[in-house]
CSV table of C-alpha atoms in Angstrom, one decimal:
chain,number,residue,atom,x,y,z
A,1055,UNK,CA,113.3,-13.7,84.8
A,1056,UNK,CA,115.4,-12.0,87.5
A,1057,UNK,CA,117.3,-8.6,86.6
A,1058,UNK,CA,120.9,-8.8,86.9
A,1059,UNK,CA,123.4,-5.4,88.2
A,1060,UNK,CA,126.5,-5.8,88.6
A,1061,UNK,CA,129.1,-2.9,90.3
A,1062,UNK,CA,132.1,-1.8,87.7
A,1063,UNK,CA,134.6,-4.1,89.8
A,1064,UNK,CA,132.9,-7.0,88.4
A,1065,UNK,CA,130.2,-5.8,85.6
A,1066,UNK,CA,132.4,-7.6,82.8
A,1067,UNK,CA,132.7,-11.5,84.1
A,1068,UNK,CA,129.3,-10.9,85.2
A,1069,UNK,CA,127.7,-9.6,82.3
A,1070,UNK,CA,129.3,-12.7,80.4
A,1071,UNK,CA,128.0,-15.0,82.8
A,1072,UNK,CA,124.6,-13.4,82.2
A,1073,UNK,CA,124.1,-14.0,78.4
A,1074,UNK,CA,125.0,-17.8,79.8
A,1075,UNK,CA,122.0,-17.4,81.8
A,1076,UNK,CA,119.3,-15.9,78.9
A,1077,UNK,CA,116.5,-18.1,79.9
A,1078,UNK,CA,116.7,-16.6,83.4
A,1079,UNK,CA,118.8,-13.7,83.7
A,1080,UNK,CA,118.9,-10.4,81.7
A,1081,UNK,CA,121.2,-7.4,82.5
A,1082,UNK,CA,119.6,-4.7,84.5
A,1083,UNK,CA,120.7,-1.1,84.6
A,1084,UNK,CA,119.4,0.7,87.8
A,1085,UNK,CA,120.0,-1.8,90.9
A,1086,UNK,CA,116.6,-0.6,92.0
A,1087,UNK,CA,114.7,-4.5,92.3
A,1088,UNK,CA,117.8,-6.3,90.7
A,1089,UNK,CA,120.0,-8.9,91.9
A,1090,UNK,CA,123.3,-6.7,92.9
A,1091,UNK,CA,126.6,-8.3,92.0
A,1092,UNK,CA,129.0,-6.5,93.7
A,1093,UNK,CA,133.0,-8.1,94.8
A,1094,UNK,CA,136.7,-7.7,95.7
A,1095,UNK,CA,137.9,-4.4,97.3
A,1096,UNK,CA,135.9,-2.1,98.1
A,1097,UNK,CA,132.6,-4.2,97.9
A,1098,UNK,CA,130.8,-3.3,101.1
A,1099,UNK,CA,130.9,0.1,99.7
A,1100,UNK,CA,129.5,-1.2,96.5
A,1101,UNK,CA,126.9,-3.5,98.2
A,1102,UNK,CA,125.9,-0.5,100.8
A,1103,UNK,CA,125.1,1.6,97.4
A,1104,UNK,CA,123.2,-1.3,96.0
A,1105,UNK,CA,120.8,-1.3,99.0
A,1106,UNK,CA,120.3,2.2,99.0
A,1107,UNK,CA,119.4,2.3,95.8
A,1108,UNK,CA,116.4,-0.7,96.5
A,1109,UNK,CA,118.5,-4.0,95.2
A,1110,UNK,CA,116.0,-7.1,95.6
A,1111,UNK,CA,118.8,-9.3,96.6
A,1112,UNK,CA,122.8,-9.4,97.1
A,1113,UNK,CA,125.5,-11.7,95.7
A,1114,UNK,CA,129.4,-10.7,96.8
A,1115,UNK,CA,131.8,-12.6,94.4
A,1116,UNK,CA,134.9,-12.9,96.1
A,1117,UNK,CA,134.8,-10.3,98.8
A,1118,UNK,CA,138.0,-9.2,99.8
A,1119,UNK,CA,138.9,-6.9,103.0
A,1120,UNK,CA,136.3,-4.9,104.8
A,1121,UNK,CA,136.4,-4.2,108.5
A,1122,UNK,CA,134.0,-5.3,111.5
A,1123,UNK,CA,132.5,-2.0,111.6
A,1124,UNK,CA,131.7,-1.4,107.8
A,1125,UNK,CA,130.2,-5.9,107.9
A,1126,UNK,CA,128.2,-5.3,111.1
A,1127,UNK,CA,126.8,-2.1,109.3
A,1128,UNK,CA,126.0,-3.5,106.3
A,1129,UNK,CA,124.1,-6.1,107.6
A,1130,UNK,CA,122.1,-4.0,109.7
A,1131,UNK,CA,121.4,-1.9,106.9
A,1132,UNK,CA,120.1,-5.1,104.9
A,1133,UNK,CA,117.1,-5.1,106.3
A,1134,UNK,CA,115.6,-8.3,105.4
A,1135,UNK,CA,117.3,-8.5,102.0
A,1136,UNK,CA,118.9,-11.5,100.6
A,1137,UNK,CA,122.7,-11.9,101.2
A,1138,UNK,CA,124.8,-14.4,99.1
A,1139,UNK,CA,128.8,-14.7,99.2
A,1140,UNK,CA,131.0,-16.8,96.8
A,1141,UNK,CA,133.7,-17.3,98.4
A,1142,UNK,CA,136.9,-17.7,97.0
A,1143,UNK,CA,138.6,-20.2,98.7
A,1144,UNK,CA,135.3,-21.9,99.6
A,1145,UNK,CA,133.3,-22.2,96.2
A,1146,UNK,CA,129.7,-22.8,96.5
A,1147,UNK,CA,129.7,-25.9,93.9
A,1148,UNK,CA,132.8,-27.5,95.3
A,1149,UNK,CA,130.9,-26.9,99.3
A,1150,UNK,CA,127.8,-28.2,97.9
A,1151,UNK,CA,129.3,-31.4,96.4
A,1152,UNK,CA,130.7,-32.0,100.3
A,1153,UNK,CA,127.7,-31.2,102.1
A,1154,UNK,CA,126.2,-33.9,100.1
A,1155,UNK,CA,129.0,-36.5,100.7
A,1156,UNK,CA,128.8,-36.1,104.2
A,1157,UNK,CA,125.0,-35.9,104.5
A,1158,UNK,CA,125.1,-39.6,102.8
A,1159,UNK,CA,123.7,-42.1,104.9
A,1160,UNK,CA,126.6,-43.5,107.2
A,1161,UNK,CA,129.1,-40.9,106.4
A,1162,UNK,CA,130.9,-38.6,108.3
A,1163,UNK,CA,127.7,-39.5,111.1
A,1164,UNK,CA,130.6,-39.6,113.9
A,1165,UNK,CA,132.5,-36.8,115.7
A,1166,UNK,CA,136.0,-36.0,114.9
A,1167,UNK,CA,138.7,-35.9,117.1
A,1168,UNK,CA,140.6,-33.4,115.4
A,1169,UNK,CA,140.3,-30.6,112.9
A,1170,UNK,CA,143.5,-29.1,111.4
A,1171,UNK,CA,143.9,-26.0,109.5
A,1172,UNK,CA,146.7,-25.0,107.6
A,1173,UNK,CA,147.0,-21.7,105.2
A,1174,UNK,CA,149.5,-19.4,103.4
A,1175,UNK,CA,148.6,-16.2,101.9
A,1176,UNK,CA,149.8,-12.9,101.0
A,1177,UNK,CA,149.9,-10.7,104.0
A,1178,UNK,CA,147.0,-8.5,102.5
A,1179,UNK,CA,144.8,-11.6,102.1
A,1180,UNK,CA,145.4,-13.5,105.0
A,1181,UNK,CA,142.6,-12.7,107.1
A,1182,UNK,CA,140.2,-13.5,103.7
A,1183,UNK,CA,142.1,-16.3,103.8
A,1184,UNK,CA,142.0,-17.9,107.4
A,1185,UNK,CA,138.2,-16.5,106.8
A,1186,UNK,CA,137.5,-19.3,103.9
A,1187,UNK,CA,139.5,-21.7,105.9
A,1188,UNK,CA,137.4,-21.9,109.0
A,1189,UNK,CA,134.2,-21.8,107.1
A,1190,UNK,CA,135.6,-25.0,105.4
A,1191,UNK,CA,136.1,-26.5,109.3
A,1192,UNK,CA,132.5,-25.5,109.7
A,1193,UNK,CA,131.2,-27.4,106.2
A,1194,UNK,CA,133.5,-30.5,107.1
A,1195,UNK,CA,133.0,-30.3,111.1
A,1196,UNK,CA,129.2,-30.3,110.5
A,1197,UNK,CA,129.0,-27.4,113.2
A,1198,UNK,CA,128.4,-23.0,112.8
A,1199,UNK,CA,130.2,-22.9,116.0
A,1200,UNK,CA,134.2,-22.6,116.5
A,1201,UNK,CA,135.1,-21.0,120.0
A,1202,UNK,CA,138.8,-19.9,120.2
A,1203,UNK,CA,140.9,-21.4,123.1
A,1204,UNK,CA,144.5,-20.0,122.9
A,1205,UNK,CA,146.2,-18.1,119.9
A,1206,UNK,CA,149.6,-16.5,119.7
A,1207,UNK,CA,151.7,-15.2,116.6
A,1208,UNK,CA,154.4,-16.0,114.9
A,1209,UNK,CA,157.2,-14.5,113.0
A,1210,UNK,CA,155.4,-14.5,109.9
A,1211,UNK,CA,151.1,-15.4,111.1
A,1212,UNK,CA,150.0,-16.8,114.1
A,1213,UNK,CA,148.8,-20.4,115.5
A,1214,UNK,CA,145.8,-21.2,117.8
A,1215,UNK,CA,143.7,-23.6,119.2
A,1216,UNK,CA,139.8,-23.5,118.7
A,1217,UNK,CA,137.0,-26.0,119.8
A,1218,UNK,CA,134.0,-26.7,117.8
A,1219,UNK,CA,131.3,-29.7,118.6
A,1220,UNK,CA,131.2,-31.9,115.8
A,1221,UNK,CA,128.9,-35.1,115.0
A,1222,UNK,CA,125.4,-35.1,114.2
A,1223,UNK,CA,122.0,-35.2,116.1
A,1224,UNK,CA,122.9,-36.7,119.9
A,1225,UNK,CA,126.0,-38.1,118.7
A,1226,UNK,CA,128.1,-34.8,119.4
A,1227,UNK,CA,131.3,-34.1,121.4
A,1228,UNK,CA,134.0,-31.1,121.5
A,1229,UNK,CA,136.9,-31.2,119.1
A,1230,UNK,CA,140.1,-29.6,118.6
A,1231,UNK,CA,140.7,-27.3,115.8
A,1232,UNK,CA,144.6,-26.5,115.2
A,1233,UNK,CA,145.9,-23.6,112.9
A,1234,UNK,CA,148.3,-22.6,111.3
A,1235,UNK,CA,148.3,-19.4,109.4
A,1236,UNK,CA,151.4,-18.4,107.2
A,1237,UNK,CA,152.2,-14.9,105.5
A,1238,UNK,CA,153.8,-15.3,102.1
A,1239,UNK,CA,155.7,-13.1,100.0
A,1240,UNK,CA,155.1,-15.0,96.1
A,1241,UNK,CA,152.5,-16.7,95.1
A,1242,UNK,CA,148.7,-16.4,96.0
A,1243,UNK,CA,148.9,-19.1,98.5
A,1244,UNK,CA,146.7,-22.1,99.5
A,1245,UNK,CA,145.2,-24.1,102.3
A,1246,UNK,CA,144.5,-27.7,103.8
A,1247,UNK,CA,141.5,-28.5,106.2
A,1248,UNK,CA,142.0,-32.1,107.2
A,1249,UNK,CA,139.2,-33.4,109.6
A,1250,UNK,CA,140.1,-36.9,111.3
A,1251,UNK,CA,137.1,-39.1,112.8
A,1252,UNK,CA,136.0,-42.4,111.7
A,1253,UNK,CA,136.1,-41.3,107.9
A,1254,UNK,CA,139.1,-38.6,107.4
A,1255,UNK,CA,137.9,-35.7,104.8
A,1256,UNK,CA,141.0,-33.4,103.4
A,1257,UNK,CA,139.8,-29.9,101.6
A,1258,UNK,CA,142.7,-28.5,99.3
A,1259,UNK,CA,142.8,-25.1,97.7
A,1260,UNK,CA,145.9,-24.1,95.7
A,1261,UNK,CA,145.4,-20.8,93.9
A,1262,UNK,CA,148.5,-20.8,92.3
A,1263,UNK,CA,148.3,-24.5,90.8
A,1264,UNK,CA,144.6,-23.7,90.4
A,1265,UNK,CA,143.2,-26.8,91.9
A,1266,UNK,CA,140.4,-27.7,93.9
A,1267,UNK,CA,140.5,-31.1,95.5
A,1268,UNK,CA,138.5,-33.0,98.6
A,1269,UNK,CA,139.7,-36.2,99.4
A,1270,UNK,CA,137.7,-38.9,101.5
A,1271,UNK,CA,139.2,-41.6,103.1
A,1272,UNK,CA,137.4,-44.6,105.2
A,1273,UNK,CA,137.5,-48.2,105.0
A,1274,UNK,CA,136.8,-48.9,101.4
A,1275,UNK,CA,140.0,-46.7,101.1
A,1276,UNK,CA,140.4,-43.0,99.1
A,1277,UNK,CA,138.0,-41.2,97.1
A,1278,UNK,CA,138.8,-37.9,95.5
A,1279,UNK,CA,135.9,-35.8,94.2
A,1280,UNK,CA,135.2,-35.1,90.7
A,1281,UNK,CA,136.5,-31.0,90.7
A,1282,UNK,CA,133.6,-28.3,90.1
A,1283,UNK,CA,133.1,-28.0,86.2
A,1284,UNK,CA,131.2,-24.9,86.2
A,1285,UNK,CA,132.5,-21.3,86.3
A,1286,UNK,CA,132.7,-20.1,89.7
A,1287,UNK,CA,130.6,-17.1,89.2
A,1288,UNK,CA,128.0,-18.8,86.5
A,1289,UNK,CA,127.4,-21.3,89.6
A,1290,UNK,CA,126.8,-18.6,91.9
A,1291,UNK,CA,124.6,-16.5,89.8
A,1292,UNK,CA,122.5,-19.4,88.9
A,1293,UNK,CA,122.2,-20.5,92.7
A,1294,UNK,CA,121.0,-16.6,93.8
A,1295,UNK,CA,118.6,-17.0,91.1
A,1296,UNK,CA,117.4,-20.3,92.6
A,1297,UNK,CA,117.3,-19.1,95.7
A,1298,UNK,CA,115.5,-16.2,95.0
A,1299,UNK,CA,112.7,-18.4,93.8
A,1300,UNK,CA,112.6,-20.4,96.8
A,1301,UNK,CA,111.9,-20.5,100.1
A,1302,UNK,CA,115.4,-21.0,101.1
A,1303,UNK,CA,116.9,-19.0,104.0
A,1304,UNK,CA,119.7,-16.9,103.0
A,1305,UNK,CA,122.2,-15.2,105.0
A,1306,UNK,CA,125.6,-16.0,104.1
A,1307,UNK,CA,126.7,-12.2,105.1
A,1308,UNK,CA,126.4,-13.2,108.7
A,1309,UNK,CA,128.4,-16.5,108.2
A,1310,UNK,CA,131.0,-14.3,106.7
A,1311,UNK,CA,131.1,-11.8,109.7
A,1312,UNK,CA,131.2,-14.7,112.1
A,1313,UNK,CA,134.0,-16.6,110.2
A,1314,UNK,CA,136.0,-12.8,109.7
A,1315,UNK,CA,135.3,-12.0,113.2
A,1316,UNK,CA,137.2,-15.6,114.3
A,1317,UNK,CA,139.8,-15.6,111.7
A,1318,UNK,CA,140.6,-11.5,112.8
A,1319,UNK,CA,141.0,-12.4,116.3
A,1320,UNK,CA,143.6,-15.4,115.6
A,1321,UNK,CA,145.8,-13.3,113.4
A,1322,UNK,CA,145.5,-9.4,114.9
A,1323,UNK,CA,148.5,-9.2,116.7
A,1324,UNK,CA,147.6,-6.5,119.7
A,1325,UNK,CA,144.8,-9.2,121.1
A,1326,UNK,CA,145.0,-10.4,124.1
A,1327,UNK,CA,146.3,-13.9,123.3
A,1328,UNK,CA,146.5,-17.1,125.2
A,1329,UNK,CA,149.0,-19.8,125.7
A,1330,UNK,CA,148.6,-22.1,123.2
């Protein structure tokens, strides 16, 4: 039975998901030993005080905003202890359900020859936005490693040009990685990661319409993927639980500083950019 604490951003959703959970959850009151649920603004504050006060483990739901300074803090801070981050425009269930596609035998073995990258957003959650977006290039791309090339802005975001080596094992080559990045002023935006190679996989994530949709294409033609029918934060309080009884490495805090660090570069506007 793992305890369950949850900051006041989130305690409601996560206290519900909790009673879901009875056979392995049970709300907690102190964060001394519990799993920490902490998420949206103002959650590296939230998790920092959750480590302090001796949480056994860490789930973000959603994190939104936080600078370089106050991520590279907080994971030195961590000190060993678990990190896990639901994104949300890169749920766990709908990443895990790819990862398994593409891990198939004979799919997605080859390297692509491109990778594209389109998203709109609110100013104010662009960055989170781009964020989620090349973390999806990663899943897709089969690589944790996206070097930026050439970026410049534009009236309303910024495009660039990244590399990333894609493939698996010995079969491996650098690809392009295109994006666009779009500030909106209605609606909570979306994004499209398309990677082309031998079998083309297209990620789709429209907040406003609410729809989550992967689309495969090879020679047998198109296959769309069932959508996710669990709650987002259900799945990813059941998975920290999971994981916490494991084995499993677990360090999604420095993914998320990596994929920030990349997607803060492409869109801050007083960095030294290159042609692109």
């Amino acid at each position: 039975m793992i305890a369950v604490w949850a900051s006041p951003g989130v305690a409601r959703p996560v206290a519900v998901a909790v009673d879901s959970l009875a056979a392995h959850a049970v709300a907690a009151g102190p964060a001394a030993g519990a799993l920490a649920v902490v998420g949206g603004a103002g959650w590296c504050a939230a998790a920092g005080a959750a480590l302090h006060s001796g949480a056994r483990a860490i789930l973000v739901l959603h994190p939104a905003g936080g600078s370089a300074a106050e991520l590279n803090e907080l994971h030195a801070a961590a000190g060993g202890v678990a990190f896990m981050v639901e994104r949300r425009r890169r749920p766990s269930q709908l990443t895990e359900q790819v990862r398994d596609l593409l891990t198939a035998p004979g799919t997605g073995d080859a390297p692509a020859s491109l990778i594209e990258i389109d998203v709109s957003a609110p100013e104010a959650e662009l960055t989170d936005a781009l964020t989620d977006a090349l973390a999806w290039a990663g899943v897709i791309g089969r690589t944790s490693h996206l070097t930026l090339e050439g970026h410049a802005p534009t009236r309303h975001g910024a495009i660039a040009r990244l590399t990333a080596r894609t493939g698996v094992g010995g079969d491996t080559r650098p690809t392009s990685v295109v994006v666009t990045a779009t500030a909106i002023r209605a609606g909570a935006g979306a994004l499209r990661v398309t990677l082309l190679a031998s079998v083309r996989v297209e990620v789709e994530i429209d907040l406003d319409a609410g729809t989550q949709r992967v689309t495969v294409t090879d020679q047998r033609g198109a296959t769309t993927l069932a959508p996710p029918f669990e709650d987002p934060l259900r799945h990813g309080l059941r998975q920290a639980i999971r994981r916490l009884g494991g084995a499993e490495p677990t360090d999604d805090l420095e993914a998320l500083i990596r994929d920030r660090a990349s997607a803060g570069g492409i869109l801050d506007p007083r960095s030294r950019h290159k042609s692109v």
